[in-house]
Structures are given as structure tokens and as C-alpha cells.
Tab-separated table of C-alpha atoms (C1' of nucleotides) in Angstrom:
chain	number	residue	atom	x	y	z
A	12	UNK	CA	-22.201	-8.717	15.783
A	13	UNK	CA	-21.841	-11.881	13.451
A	14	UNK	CA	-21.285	-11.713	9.539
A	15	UNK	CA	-21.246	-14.322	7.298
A	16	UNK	CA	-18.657	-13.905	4.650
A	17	UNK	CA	-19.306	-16.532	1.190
A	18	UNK	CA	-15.302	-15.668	-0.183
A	19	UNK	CA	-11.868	-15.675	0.201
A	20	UNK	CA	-10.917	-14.093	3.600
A	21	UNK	CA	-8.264	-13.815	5.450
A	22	UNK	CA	-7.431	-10.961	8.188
A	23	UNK	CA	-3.394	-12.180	8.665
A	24	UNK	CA	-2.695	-12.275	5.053
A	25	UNK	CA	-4.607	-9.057	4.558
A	26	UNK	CA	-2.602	-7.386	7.884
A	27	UNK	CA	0.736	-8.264	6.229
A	28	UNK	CA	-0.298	-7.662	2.699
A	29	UNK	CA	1.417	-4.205	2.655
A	30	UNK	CA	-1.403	-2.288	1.371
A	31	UNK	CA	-2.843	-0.887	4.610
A	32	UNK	CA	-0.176	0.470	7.217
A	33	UNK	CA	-2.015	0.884	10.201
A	34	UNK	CA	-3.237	-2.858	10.733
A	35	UNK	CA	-3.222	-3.914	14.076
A	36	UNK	CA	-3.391	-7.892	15.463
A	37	UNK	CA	-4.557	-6.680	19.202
A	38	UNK	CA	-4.481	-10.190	21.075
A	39	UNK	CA	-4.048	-13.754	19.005
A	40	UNK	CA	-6.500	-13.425	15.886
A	41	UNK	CA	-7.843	-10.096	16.997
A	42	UNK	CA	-7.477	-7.488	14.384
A	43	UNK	CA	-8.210	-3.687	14.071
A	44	UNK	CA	-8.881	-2.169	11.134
A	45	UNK	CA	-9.131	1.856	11.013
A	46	UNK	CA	-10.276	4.319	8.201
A	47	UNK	CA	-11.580	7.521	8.775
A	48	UNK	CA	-12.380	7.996	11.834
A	49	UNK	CA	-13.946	4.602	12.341
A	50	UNK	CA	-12.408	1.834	14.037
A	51	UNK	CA	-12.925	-1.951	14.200
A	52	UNK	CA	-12.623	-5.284	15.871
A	53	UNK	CA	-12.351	-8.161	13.838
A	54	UNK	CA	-12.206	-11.930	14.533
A	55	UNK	CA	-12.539	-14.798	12.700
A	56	UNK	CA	-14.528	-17.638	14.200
A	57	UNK	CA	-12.417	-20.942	15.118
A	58	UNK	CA	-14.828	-23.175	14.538
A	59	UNK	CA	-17.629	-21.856	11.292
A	60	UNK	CA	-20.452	-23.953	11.635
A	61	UNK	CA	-20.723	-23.713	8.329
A	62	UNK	CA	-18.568	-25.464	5.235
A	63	UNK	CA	-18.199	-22.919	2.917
A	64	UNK	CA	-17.342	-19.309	3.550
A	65	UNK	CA	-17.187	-18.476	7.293
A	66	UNK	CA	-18.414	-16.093	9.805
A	67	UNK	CA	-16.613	-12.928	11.605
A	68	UNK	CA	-17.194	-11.526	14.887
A	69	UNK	CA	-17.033	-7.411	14.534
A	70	UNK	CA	-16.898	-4.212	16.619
A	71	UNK	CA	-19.336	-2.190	14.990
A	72	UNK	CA	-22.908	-1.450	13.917
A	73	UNK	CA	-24.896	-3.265	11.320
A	74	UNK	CA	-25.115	-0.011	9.863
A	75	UNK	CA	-21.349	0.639	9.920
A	76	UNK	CA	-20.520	-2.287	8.795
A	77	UNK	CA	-22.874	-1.848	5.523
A	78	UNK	CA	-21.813	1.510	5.285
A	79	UNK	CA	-17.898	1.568	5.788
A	80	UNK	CA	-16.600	-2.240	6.103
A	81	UNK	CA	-18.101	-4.320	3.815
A	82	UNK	CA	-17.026	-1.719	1.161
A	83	UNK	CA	-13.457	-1.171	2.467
A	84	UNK	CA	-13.143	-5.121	2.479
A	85	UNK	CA	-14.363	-5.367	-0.993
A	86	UNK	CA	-16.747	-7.413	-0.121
A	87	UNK	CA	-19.124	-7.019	-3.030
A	88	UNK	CA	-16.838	-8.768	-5.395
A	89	UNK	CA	-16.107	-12.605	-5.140
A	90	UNK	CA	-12.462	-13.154	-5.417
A	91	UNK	CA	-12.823	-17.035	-5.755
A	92	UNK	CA	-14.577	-16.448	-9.543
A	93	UNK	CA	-11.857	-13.944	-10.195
A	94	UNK	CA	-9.333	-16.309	-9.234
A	95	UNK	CA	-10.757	-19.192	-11.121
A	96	UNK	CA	-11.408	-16.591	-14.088
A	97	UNK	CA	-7.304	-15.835	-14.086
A	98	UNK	CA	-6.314	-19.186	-13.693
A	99	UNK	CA	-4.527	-21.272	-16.127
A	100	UNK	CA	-2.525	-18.423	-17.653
A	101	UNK	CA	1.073	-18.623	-16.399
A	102	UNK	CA	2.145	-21.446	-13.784
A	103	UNK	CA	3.541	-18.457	-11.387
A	104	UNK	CA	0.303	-17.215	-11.178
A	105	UNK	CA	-1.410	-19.951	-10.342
A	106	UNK	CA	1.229	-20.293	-7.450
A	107	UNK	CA	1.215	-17.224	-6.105
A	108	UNK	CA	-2.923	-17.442	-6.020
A	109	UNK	CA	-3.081	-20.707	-4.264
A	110	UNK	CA	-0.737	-19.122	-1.760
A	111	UNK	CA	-2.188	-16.056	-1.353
A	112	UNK	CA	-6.159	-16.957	-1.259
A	113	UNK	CA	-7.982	-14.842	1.241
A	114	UNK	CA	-6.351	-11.786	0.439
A	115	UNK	CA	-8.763	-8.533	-0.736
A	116	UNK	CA	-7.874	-5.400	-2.325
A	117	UNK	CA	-9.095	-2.609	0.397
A	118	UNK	CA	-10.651	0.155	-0.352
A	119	UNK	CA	-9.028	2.799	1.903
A	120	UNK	CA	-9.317	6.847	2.176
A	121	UNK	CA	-7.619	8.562	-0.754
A	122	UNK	CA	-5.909	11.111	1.441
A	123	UNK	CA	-4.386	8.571	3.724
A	124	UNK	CA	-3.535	6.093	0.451
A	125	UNK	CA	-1.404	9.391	-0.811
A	126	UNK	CA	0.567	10.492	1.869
A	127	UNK	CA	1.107	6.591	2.379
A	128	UNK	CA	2.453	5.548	-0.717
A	129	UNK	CA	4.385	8.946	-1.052
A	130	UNK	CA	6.021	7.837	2.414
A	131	UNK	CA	6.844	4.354	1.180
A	132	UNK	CA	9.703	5.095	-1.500
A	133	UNK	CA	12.657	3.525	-0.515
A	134	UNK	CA	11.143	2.572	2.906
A	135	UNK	CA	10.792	-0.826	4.541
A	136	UNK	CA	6.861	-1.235	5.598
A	137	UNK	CA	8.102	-1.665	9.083
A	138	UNK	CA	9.247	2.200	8.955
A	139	UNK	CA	6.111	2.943	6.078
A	140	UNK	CA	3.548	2.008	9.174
A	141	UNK	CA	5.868	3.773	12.077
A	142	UNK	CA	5.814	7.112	10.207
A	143	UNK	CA	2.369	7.217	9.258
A	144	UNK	CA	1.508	6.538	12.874
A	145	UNK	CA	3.670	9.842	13.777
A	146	UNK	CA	1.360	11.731	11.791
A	147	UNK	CA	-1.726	10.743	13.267
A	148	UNK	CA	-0.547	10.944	16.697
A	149	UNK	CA	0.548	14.544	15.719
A	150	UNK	CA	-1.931	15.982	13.396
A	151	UNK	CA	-4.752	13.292	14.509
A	152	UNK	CA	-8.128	13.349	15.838
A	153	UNK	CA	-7.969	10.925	18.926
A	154	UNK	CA	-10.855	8.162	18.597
A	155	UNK	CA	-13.082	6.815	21.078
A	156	UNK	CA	-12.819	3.106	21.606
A	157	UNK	CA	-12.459	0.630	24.504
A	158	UNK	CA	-11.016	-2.331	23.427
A	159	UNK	CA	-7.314	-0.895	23.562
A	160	UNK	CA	-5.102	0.597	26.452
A	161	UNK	CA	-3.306	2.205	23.280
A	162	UNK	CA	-4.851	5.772	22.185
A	163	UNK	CA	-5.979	5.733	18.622
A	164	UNK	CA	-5.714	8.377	16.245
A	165	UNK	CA	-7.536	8.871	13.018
A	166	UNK	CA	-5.626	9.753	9.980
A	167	UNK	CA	-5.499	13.439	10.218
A	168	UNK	CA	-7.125	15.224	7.441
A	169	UNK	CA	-6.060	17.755	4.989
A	170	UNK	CA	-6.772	20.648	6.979
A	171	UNK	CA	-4.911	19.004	10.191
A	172	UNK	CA	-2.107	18.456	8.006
A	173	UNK	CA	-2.309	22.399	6.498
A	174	UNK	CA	-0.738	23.522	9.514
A	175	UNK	CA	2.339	21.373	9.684
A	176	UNK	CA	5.733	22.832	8.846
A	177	UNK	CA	8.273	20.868	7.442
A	178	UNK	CA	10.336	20.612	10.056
A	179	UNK	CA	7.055	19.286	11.284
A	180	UNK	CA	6.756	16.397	8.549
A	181	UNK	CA	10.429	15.601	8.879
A	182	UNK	CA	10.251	14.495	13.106
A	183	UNK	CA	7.683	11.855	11.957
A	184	UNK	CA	10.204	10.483	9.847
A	185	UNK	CA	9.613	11.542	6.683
A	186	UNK	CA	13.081	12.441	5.407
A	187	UNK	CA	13.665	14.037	2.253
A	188	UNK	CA	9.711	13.064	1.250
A	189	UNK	CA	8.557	15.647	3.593
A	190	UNK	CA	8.464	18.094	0.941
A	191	UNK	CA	6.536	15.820	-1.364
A	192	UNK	CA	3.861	15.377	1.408
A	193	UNK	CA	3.974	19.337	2.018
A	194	UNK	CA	3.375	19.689	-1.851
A	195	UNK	CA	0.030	17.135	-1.332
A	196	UNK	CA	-1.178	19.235	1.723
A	197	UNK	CA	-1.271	22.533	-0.255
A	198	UNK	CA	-2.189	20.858	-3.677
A	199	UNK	CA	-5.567	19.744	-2.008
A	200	UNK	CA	-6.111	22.167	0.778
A	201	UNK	CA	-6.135	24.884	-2.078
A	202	UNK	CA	-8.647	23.163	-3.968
A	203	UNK	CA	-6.468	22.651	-7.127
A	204	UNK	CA	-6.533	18.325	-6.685
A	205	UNK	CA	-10.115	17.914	-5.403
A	206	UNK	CA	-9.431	13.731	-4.260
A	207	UNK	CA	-13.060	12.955	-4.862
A	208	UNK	CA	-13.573	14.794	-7.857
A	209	UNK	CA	-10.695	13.328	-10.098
A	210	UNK	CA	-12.935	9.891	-8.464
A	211	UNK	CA	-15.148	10.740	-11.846
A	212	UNK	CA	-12.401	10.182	-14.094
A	213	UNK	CA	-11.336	7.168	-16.134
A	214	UNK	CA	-8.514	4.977	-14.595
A	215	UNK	CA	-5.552	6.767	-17.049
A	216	UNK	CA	-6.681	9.937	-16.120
A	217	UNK	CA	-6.903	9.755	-12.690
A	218	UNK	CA	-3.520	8.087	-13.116
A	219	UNK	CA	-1.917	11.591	-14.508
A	220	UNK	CA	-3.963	13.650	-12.073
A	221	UNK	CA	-2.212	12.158	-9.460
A	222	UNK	CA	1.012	12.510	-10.608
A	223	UNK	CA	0.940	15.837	-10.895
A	224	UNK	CA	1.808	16.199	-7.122
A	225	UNK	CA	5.448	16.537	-6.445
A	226	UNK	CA	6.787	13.121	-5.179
A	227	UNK	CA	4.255	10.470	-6.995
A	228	UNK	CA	5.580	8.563	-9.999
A	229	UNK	CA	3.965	5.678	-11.724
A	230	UNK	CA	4.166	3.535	-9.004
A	231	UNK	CA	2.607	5.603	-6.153
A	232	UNK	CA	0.071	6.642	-8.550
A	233	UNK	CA	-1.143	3.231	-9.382
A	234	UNK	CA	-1.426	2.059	-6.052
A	235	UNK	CA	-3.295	4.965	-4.981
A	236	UNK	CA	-5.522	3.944	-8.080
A	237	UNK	CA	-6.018	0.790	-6.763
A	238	UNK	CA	-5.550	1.096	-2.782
A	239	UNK	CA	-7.705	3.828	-2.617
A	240	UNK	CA	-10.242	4.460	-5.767
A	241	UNK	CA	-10.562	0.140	-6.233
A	242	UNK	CA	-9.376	0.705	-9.940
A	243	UNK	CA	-8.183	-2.869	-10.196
A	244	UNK	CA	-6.970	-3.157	-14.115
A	245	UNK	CA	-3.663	-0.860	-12.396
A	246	UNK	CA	-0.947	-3.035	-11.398
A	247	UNK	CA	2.024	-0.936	-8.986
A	248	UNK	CA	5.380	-2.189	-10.282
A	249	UNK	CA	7.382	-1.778	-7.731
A	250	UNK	CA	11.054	-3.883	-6.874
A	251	UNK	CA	9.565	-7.007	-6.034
A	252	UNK	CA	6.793	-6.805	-9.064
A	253	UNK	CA	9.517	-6.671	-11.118
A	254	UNK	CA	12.132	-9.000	-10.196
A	255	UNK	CA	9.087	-11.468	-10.114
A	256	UNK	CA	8.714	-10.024	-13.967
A	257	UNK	CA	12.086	-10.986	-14.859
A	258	UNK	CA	12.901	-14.237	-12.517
A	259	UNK	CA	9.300	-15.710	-13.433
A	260	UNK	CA	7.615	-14.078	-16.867
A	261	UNK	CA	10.462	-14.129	-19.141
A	262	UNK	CA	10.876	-10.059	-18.790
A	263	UNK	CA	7.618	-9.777	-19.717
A	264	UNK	CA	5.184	-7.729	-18.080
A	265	UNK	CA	2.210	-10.264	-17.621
A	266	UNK	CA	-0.309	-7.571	-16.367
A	267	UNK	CA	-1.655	-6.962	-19.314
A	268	UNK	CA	-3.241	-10.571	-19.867
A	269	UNK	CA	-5.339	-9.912	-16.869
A	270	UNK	CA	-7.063	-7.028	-17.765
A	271	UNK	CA	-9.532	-5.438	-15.118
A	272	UNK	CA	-8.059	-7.737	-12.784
A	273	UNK	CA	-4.698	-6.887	-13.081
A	274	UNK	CA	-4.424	-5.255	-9.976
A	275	UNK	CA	-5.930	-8.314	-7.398
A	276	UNK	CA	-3.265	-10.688	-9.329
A	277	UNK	CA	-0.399	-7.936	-8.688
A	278	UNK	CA	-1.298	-7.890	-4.958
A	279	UNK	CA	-0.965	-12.229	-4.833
A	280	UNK	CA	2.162	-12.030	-6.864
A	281	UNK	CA	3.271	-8.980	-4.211
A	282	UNK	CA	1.967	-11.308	-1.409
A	283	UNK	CA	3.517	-14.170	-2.546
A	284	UNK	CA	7.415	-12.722	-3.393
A	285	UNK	CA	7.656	-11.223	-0.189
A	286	UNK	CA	6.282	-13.950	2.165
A	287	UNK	CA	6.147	-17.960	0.373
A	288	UNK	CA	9.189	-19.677	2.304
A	289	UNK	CA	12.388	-19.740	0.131
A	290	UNK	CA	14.082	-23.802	0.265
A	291	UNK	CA	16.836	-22.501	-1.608
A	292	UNK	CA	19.173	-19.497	-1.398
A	293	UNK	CA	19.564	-17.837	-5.377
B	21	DC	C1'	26.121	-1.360	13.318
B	22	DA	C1'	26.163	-1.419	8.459
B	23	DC	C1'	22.755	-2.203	5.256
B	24	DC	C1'	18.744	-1.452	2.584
B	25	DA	C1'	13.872	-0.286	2.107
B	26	DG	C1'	6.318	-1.324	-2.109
B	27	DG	C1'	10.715	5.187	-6.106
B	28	DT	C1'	11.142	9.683	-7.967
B	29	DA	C1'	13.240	13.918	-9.714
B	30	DT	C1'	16.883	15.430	-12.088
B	31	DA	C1'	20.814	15.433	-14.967
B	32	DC	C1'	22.793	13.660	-18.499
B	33	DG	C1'	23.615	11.232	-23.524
C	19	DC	C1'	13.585	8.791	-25.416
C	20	DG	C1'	16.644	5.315	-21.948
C	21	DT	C1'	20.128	5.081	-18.138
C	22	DA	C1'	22.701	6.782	-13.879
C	23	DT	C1'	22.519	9.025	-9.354
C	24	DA	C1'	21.272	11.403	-5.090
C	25	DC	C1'	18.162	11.195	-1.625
C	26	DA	C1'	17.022	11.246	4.656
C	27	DT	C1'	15.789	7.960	8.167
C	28	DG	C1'	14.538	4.096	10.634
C	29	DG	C1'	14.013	-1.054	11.428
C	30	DT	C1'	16.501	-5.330	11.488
DNA sequence: CACCAGGTATACG
DNA sequence: CGTATACATGGT
């Protein structure tokens, strides 16, 4: 099936954007996407016959894609207006947007976003994506798909995780996180963090709900906020974040200046720090 | 093959 | 309250 999309969108710079860990480019601009137990194909056309916007070639339903992709890919919101809305306010900024244009803050499953994020401390995304792929093919449902010789897994759930020890957690790589992830397993298999629930509440108070599992600091937190529950006024500081903060803003958190948006201009100036070509060592 | 990775909990002062 | 330190493994 065809879709026409009017906005900024780009399937590399979302693959690499290190927000979604189980991004695959299949065959030269090919990509799969998976949440839930849904997978999909995704190209973008060569040629758009049209001069604004451009048109995708996908997997799925017309249904699905109303359903599960267009909302995962944020597709509701126009990122060019948000862009030109931010614009103007520090000369960084306006780098890292013009270099990161196409980008979209996905809106993935909540469970999967907080194992992730749990998993990334102190890991390279390279090893992020490698363990989180152990525990699907482990505690995974297998999906049913074609277009791969691979076997895909969904993102086991809650209860397929309930019956992992930790000795379990640790042979996918987990390290001394595995305990933090065991603490998430029984913290929502036993009801007491319901992930949809806490959905309800305002952004700083979903922000302290999930921090109250074992493992999840500010920065986890936030990105689950906005990786997960599309609360884009939260802005993950993380190493990069913050050198940018120091290097480029004076020391001075610029987050706040961008309000509700805080969180798409974190994700260029992430995008940006860790991939615009360096001409000079420091 | 050392080195370091989208941090956090804990122990200090 | 702010700062220092340990932490388990894997990818490059």
C-alpha cells in the first residue's frame, strides 16, 4: 500500500536515532519497524511524483496502518511548524534542526521503552539493541511474516518476562541491570505500576511513578516519558545532552525555552552530537 | 585487546 | 543538598 506523508520524514535518520532498538534496514532503503506484535515494511519512494512531502510504500493494512503506524510515527503532528516555531532561539539549535530534519519522536510500547532504557545505562546502542533482541528471542512470541529469512520475535510481555530468573536476564546480557529489569517484571506483573494507568497522569507525575522502579533515574524516566507516552515538554539528559549543554549553551540547560517541545529539539540536538561529521579533532 | 558505553544507587561530607 | 565511586558485559 501507498501513503502520502505532507512532513519531515526520514526512515535512516529515524533507524539510527537511538530511540527505537530493534530497527532493521532489510535490503538498501528497506526498513522494518516492529511494536507489539506487529511488524512492518517500509520504503520510501525514489522518485515522489509529488514536490512537497512524499509517498511510502508499506507492509501492512490500511487499517493497521491507521491504527498502529501512523500513531507510532507521530504522524498527526507536523514537525516542519514545530521546527519553524523553535527556530531562531540559539544558533546550535538551528544547526542541529537543519541537520536532523526528518526525524520523529516514536511512540513505542511502554513495557518495551522500560526495560529498554533500563538496559541502556552505560551501554553503547550497538550492545542496547543486541540485548534487547536476547530477550525477545528468549521470552518472545515468534511473528508471522515473509519478507525475512530471519525469525522475528515480538517484545515479550510482562507475563513472558514473569518467568525469567535472573540468571535468566543476565545470559541476554544484561549485567548488573538484570536485577533492575527483575524489579520492573514483578513491579507490573503484581499490579502495583499499572503502565497504562499512570498514562492518566500529568507529565511530572508520571515522571516519579516511574522512578519508583529499582534501576530508573531521571534520565530513563524521561525518555520513557517521551519514547513511550509522547510527553514531549521532557528532555532525557543524558552524556551527550549535556556536553552539548556545556560545549554549546554556555552551561545552561536550554530545554526550558522550548517548552512542550522540548523533547523533539532534545532528540535533533541527540541526533546531531552523535552523528554531524566532526572537521576538527577538540 | 583495552576501552568505554543514551546512568543509577549508594556512601559519604 | 552536591560530589565520588562501583557496577557487569559486549561491540569496536
Amino acid at each position: 500500500m501507498q501513503v502520502r506523508i505532507d512532513d519531515d520524514f526520514d526512515l535512516k535518520k529515524i533507524q539510527i536515532s537511538g530511540q527505537c532498538f530493534r530497527v532493521k534496514e532489510i535490503s538498501s532503503g528497506v526498513f522494518m519497524f516492529i511494536t507489539g506484535d506487529n511488524v512492518v515494511f517500509i520504503e520510501e519512494e525514489k522518485n515522489p511524483l509529488f514536490d512537497n512531502g512524499k509517498t511510502i510504500e508499506v507492509s501492512c493494512s490500511e487499517n493497521e496502518w491507521k491504527t498502529i503506524w501512523k500513531p507510532y510515527f507521530d504522524l498527526s503532528r507536523n514537525y516542519e511548524s514545530i521546527c519553524k516555531k523553535e527556530y531562531g532561539k540559539h544558533e546550535f539549535t538551528d544547526r542541529a534542526i537543519d541537520f536532523g530534519r526528518g526525524l520523529r519522536i516514536l511512540k513505542q510500547d511502554k513495557w518495551e521503552m522500560l526495560i529498554s532504557f533500563i538496559i541502556s545505562q552505560r551501554k553503547s546502542i550497538p550492545a542496547i539493541s543486541s540485548a534487547v533482541n536476547s530477550l525477545s528471542v528468549k521470552f518472545g512470541t515468534k511473528i508471522e511474516q515473509d519478507r525475512t529469512v530471519d525469525e522475528i520475535f515480538a517484545f515479550p510481555t510482562p507475563d513472558q518476562m514473569a518467568k525469567a530468573t535472573l540468571d535468566d536476564l543476565k545470559e541476554c546480557g544484561l549485567g548488573y541491570r538484570a536485577p533492575y529489569v527483575y524489579d520492573a517484571i514483578k513491579r507490573v506483573t503484581s499490579g502495583d505500576i499499572d503502565l497504562e494507568k499512570i498514562g492518566l497522569l500529568n507529565d511530572d507525575e508520571l515522571f516519579e511513578e516511574l522512578m519508583k522502579v529499582q534501576g530508573v533515574g531521571k534520565k530513563v524516566s524521561n525518555c520513557v516519558c517521551l519514547f513511550a507516552y509522547s510527553r514531549m515538554g521532557r528532555a532525557p539528559v543524558d552524556v551527550w545532552i549535556s556536553r552539548a549543554i556545556d560545549e554549546e549553551y554556555g552551561g545552561v540547560n536550554p530545554f526550558t525555552e522550548y517548552g512542550e517541545n522540548a523533547g523533539i529539539i532534545q532528540q535533533y540536538i541527540f541526533y546531531y552530537e552523535k552523528n554531524h561529521p566532526k572537521m576538527f579533532a577538540d
